[in-house]
Short mmCIF file of C-alpha atoms in Angstrom, two decimals:
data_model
loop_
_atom_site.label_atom_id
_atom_site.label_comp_id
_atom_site.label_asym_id
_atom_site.label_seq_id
_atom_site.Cartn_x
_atom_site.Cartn_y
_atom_site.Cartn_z
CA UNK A 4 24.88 -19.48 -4.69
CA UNK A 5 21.82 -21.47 -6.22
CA UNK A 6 24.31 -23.64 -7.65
CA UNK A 7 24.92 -24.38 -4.18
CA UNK A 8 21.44 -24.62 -3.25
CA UNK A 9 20.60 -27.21 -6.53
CA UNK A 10 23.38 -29.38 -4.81
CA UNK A 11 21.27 -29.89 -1.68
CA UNK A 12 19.22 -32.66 -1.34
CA UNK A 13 15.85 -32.36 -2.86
CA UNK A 14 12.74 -33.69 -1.28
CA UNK A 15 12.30 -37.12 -1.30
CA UNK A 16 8.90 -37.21 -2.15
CA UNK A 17 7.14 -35.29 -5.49
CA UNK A 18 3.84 -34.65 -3.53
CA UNK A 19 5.31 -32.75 -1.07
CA UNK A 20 7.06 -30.51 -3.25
CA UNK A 21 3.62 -29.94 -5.07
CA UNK A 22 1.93 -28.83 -1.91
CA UNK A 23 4.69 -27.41 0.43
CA UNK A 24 4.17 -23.73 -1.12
CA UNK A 25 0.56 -23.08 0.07
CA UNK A 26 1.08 -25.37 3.17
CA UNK A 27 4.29 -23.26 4.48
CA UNK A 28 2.05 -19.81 3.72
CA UNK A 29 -0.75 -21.03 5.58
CA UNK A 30 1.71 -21.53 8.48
CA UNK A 31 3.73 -18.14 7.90
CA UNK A 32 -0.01 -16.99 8.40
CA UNK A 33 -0.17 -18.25 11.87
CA UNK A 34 3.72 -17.45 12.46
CA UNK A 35 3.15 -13.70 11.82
CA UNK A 36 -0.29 -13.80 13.62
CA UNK A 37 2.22 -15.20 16.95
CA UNK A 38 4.77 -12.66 16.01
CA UNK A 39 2.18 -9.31 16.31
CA UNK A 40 0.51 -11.18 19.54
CA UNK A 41 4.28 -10.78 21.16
CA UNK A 42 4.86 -7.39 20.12
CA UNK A 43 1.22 -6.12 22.11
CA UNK A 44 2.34 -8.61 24.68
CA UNK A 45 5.85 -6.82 24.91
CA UNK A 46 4.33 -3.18 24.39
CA UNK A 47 1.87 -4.05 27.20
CA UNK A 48 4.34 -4.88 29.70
CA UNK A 49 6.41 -1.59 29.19
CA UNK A 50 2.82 0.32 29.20
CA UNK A 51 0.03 -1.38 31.74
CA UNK A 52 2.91 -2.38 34.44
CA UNK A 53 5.22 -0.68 36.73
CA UNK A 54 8.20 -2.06 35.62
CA UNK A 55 11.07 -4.66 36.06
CA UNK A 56 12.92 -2.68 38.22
CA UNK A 57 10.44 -1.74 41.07
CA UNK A 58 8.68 -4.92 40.73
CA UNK A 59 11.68 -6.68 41.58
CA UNK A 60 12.20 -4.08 44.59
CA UNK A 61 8.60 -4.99 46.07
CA UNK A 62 9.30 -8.45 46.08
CA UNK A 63 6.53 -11.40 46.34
CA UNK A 64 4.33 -12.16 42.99
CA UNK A 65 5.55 -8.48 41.38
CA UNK A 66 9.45 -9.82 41.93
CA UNK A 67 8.41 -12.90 40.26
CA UNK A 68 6.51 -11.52 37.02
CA UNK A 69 9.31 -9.18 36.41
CA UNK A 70 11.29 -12.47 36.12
CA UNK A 71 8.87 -14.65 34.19
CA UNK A 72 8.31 -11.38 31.54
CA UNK A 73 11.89 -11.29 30.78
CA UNK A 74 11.27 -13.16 27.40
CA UNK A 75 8.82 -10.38 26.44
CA UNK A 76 11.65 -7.67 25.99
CA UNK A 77 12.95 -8.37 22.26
CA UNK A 78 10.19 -6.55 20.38
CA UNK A 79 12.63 -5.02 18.10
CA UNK A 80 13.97 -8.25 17.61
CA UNK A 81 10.74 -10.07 16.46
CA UNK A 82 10.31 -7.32 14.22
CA UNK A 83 13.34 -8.62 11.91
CA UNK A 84 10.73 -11.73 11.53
CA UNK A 85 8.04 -9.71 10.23
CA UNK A 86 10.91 -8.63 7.64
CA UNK A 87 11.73 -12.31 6.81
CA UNK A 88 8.23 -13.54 6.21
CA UNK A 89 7.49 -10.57 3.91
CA UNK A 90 11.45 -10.80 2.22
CA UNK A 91 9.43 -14.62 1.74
CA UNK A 92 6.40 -14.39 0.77
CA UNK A 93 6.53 -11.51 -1.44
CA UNK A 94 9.67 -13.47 -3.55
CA UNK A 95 8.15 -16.46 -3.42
CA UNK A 96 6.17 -16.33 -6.30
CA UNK A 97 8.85 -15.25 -8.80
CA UNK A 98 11.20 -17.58 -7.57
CA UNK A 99 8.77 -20.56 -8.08
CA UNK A 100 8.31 -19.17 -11.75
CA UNK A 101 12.70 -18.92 -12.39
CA UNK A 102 12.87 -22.59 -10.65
CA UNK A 103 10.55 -23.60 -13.55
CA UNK A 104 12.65 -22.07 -15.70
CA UNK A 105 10.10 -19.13 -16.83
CA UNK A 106 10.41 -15.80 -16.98
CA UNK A 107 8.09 -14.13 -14.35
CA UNK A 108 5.17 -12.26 -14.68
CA UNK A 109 5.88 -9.27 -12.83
CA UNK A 110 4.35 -5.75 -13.28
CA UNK A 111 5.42 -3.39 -10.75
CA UNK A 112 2.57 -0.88 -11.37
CA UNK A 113 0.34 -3.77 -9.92
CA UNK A 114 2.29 -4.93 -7.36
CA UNK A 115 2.61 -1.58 -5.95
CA UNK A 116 -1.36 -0.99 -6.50
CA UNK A 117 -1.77 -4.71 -4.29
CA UNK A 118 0.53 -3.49 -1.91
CA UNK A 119 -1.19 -0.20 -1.10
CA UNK A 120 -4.47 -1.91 -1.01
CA UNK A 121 -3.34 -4.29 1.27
CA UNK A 122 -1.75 -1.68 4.09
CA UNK A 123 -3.36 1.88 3.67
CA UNK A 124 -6.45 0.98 4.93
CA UNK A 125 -5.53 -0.53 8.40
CA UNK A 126 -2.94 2.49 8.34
CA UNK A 127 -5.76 5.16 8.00
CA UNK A 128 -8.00 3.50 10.42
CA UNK A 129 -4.50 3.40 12.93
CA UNK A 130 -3.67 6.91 12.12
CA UNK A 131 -7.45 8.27 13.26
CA UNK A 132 -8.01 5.97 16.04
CA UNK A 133 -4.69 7.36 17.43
CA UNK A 134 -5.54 10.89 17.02
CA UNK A 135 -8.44 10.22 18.75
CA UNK A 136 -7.29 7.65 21.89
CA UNK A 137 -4.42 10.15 22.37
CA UNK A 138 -6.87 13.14 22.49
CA UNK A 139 -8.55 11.36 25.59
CA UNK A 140 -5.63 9.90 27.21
CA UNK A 141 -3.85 13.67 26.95
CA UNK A 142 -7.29 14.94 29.02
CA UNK A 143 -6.58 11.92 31.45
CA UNK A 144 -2.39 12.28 32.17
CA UNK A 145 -0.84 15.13 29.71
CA UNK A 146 2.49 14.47 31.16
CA UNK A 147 2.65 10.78 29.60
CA UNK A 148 1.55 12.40 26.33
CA UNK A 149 4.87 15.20 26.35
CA UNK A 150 7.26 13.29 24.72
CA UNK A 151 4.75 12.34 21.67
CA UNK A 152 4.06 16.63 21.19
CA UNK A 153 6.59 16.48 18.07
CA UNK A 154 4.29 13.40 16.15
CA UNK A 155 0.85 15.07 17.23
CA UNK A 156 0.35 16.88 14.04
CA UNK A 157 -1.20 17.03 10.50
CA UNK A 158 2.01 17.00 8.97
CA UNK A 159 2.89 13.94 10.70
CA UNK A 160 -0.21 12.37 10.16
CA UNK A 161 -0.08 12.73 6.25
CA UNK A 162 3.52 12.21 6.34
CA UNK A 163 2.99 8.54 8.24
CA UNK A 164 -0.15 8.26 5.77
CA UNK A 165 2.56 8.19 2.87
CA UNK A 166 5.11 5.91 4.86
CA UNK A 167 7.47 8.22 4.92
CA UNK A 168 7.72 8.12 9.45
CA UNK A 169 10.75 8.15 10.80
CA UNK A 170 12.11 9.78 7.56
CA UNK A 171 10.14 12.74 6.81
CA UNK A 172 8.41 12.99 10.25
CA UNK A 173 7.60 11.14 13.77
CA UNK A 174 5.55 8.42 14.05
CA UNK A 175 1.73 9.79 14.63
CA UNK A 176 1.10 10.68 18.22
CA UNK A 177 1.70 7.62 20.68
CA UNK A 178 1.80 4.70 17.89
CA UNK A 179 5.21 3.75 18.22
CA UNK A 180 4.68 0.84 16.26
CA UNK A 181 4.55 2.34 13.13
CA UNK A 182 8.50 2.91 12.26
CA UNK A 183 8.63 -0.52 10.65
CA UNK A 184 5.72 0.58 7.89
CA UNK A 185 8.34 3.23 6.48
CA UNK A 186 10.92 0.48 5.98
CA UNK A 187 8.44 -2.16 4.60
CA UNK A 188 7.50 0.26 1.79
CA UNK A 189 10.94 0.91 1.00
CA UNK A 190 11.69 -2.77 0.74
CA UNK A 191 8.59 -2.83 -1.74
CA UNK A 192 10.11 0.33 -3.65
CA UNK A 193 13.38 -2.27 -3.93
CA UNK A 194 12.06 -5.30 -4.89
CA UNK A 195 11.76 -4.49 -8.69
CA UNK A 196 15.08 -3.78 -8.63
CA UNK A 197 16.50 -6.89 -7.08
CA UNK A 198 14.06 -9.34 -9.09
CA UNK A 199 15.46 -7.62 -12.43
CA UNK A 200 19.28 -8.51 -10.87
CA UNK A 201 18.03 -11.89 -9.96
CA UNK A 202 16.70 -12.62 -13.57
CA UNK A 203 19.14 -10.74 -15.47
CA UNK A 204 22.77 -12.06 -13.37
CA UNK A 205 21.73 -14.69 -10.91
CA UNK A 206 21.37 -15.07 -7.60
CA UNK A 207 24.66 -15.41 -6.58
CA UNK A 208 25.35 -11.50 -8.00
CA UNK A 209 22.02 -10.33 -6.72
CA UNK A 210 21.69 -11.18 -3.10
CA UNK A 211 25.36 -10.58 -2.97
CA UNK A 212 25.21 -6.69 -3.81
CA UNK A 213 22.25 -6.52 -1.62
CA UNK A 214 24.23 -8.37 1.49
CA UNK A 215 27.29 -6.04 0.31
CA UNK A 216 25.03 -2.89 0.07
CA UNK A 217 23.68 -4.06 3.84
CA UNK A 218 27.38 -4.22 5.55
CA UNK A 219 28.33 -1.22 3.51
CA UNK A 220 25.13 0.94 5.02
CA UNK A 221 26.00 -0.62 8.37
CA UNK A 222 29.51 0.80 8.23
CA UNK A 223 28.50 3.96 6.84
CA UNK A 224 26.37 4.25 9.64
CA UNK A 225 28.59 3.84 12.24
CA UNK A 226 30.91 7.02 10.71
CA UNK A 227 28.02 9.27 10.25
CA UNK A 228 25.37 7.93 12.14
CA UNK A 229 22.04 8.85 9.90
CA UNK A 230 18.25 6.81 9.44
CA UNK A 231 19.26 7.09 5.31
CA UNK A 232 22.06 4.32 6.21
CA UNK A 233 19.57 1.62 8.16
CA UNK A 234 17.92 1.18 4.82
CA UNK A 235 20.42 -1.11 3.03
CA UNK A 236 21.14 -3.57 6.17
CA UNK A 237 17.19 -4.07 6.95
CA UNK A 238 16.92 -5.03 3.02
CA UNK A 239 19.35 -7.05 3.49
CA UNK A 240 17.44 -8.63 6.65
CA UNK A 241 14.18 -8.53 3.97
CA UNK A 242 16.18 -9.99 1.28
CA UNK A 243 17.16 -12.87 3.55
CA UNK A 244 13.56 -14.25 3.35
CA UNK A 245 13.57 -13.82 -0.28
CA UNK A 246 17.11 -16.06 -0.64
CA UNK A 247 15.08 -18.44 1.64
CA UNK A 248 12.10 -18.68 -1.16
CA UNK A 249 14.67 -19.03 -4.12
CA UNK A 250 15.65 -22.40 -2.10
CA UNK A 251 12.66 -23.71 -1.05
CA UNK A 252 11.43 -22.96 -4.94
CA UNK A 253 14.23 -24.84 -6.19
CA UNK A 254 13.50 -27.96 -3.60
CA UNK A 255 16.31 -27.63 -1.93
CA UNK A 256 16.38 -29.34 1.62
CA UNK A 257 18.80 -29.29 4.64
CA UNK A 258 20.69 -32.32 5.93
CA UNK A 259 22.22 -30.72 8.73
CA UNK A 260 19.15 -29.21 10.90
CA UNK A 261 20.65 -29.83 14.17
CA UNK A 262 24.19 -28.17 13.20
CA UNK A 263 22.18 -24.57 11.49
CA UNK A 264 19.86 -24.74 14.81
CA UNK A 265 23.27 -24.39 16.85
CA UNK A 266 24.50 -21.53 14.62
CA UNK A 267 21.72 -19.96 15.17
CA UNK A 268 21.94 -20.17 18.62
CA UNK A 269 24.79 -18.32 18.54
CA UNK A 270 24.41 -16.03 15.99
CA UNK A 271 20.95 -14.87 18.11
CA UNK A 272 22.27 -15.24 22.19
CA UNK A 273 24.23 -12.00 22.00
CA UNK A 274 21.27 -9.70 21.11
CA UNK A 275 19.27 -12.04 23.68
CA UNK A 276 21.41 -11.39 26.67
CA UNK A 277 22.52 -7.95 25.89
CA UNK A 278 20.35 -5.84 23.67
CA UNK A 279 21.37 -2.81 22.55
CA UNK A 280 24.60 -3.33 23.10
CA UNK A 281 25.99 -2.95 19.41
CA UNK A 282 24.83 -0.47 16.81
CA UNK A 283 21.09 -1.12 15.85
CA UNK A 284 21.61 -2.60 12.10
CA UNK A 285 24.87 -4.18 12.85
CA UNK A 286 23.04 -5.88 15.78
CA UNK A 287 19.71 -6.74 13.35
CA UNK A 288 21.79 -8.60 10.79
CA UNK A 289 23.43 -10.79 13.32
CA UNK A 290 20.51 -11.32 14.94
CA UNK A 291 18.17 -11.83 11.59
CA UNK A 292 21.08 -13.80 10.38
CA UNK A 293 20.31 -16.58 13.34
CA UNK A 294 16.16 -16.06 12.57
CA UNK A 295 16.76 -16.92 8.75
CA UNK A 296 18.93 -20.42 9.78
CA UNK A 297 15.88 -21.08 11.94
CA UNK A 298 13.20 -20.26 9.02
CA UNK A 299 15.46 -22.36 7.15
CA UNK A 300 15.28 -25.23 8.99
CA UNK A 301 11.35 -24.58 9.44
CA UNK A 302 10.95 -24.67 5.43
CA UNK A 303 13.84 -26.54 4.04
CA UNK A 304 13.61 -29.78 6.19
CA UNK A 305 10.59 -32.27 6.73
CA UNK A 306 10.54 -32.23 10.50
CA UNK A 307 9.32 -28.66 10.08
CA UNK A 308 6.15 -30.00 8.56
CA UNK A 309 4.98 -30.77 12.19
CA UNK A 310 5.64 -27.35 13.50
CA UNK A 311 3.69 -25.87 10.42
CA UNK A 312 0.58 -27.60 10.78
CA UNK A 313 0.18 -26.32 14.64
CA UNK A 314 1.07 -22.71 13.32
CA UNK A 315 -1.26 -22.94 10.22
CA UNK A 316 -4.16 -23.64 12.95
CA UNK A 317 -3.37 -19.55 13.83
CA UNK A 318 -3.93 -18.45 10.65
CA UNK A 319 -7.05 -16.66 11.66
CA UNK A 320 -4.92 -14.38 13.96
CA UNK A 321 -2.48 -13.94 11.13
CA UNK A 322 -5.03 -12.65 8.72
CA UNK A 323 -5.52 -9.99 11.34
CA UNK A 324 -2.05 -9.49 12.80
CA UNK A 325 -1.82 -6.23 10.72
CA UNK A 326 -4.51 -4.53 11.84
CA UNK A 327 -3.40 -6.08 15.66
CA UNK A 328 0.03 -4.05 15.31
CA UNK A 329 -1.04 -0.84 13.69
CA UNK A 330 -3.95 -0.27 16.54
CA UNK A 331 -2.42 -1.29 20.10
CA UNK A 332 0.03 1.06 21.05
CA UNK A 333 -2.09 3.90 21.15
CA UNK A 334 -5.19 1.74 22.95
CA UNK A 335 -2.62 0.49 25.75
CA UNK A 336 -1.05 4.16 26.42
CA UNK A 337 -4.74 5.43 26.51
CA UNK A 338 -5.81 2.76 29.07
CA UNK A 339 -2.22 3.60 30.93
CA UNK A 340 -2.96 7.23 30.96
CA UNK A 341 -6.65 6.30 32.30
CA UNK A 342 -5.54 4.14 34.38
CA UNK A 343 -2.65 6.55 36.13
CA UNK A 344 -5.43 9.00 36.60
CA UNK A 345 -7.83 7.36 38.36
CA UNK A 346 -4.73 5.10 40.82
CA UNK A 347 -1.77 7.56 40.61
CA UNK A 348 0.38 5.00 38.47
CA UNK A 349 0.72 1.32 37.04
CA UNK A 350 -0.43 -1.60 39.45
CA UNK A 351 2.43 -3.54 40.37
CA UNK A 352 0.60 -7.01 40.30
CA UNK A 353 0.79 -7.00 36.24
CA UNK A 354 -3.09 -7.73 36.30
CA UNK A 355 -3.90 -5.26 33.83
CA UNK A 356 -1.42 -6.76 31.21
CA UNK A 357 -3.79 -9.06 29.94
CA UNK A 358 -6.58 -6.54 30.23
CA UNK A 359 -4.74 -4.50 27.27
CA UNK A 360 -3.56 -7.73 25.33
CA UNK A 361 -7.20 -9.29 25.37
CA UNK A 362 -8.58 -5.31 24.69
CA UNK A 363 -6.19 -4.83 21.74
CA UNK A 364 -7.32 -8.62 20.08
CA UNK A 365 -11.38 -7.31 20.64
CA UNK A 366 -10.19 -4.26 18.70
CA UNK A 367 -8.19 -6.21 15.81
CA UNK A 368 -11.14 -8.54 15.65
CA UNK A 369 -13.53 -5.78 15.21
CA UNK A 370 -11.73 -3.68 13.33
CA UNK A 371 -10.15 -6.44 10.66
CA UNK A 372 -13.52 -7.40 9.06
CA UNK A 373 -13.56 -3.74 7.62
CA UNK A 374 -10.05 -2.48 7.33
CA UNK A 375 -7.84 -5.94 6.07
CA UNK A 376 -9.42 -8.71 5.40
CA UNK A 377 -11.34 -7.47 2.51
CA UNK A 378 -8.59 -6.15 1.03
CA UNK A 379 -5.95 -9.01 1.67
CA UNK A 380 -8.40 -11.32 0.08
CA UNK A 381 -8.87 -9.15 -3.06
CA UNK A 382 -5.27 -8.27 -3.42
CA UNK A 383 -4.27 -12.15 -3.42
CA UNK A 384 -6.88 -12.81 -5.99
CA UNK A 385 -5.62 -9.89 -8.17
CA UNK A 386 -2.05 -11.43 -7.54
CA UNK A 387 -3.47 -14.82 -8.93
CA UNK A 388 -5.03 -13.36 -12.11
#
């Protein structure tokens, strides 16, 4: 496989081989800041709003949002990014230090101490804040808070506390959001074990038991349907961001951008037009399969220089877009709930929308200072030392 890879062209130019790395995470920044802004976007429209269905009924402006918020219905989908980028970023690193031909300085006791203290304490904050917006919004519409009764606990908070949601428990209360959290901590708990693959029998044998692992779990699945088998395929998803860091370490560029960008196309239309419509991971690694030829494109070829520098611009909102996904979904259903109490249900109009996405943002902004940002920074300086 990197034999492959080495075979590509390399960058023309030295310089911007030297300073693509910290350039492209700068704009991965700003990608996954755009990334958690849809997903409150796309939770807000299934929370603050009537619906698709009866605002296409009523007709007029309501018949017309439900068609321009079409786009906003894939947050499953955009999830699969936030797997990339991490599957990148967290790779990266090592693979710049094999591409030099060095053996990498990896100790998993302190990458697993830099991971915690980037995403426990946005968690905990999450985890209380929920506990108490769902305590008001249950006084304000109890019936919109029945179908959370099995994740409203102290088991499920501690269990969702350890990562371990969707596994060992619910996700806490209303917060929805958190299922991914259980899977990015199991990609963590892997990564040791594919970087000692990678250095000790290549790429090629590496990513290729992880991709066979992935189809394997997939099929499994699909016998005995169980959450134990979506591990392997969303690793595989994960991993696909780390194959893209191996090439961009080794220089490797594409001279076909137009012809992957069709692929992808493909690859990502079915999912687009009819979601749901195949089993979850078999769908996800079709789908993520389409997202990596696009993040390929974005990191492997010079036009996507252009597109980097606009997203780097967001990177303030990425440095935040944690805290941004662990805290909305319980603010929106408590302003839903609140809302429903004091009208009798959602306003058709879609006003309130951007009431909850610009609420959600104040929060993230307020809370961030406190909860990430301090931590983020001091985790990527103990990851430089």
């Amino acid at each position: 496989m990197m034999d492959g890879l080495r075979r590509l062209t390399l960058r023309p130019k030295q310089h911007e081989i030297a300073t693509a790395p910290s350039f492209a995470l700068r704009a991965f920044d700003g990608l996954r800041g755009l990334a958690a802004l849809y997903i409150v976007a796309h939770h807000a429209r299934i929370d603050l709003w009537v619906g698709s269905h009866r605002a296409l009924a009523s007709g007029g402006f309501a018949a017309v949002l439900a068609v321009a918020t079409v786009p906003l219905r894939y947050g499953a989908e955009v999830v699969l990014l936030f797997f990339l980028l991490s599957g990148f970023v967290i790779h990266l690193r090592q693979a710049q230090s094999l591409a030099r031909g060095e053996t990498p300085s990896f100790w998993a006791l302190s990458f697993f101490r830099r991971r915690a203290m980037r995403l426990v304490p946005p968690l905990l904050l999450a985890l209380v804040l929920t506990a108490v917006l769902d305590a008001i919004g249950s006084r304000a519409d109890r019936s919109l808070y029945a179908s959370y009764a099995d994740g409203r606990s102290a088991f499920a908070f501690a269990m969702n506390a350890l990562f371990l949601q969707g596994f060992a428990a619910p996700t806490f209360g209303s917060n929805s959001a958190l299922w991914s959290l259980s899977y990015e901590a199991i990609f963590y708990a892997l990564y040791p074990l594919l970087l000692f693959a990678r250095m000790r029998f290549g790429a090629a044998v590496a990513f290729g038991a992880v991709f066979a692992a992935g189809a394997a779990g997939s099929v499994a699945r699909l016998a005995l349907p169980a959450i134990g088998w979506t591990i392997m395929p969303y690793f595989a998803v994960w991993s696909l961001g780390a194959l893209i860091a191996e090439a961009f370490a080794h220089g490797a560029a594409v001279r076909q951008p137009m012809l992957m960008l069709v692929l992808a196309g493909l690859l990502v239309t079915p999912s687009l037009m009819a979601p749901g419509s195949l089993d979850p991971t078999v769908q996800s690694a079709i789908f993520a399969s389409g997202l990596a030829l696009v993040m390929a494109v974005f990191v492997l070829h010079p036009a996507g220089l252009g597109a980097a520098s606009a997203l780097a611009r967001l990177r303030g909102l990425g440095a935040r877009s944690y805290t941004l996904y662990v805290v909305h979904v319980p603010l929106l259903v408590c302003m839903a709930a609140l809302w429903t109490r004091a009208n009798g249900g959602m306003p058709e109009s879609g006003w309130l929308m951007p009431v909850g996405i610009a609420a959600a943002l104040a929060l993230a902004y307020a809370a961030a200072p406190f909860v990430e940002l301090p931590f983020s920074e001091r985790a990527k300086l103990r990851a430089r030392a």
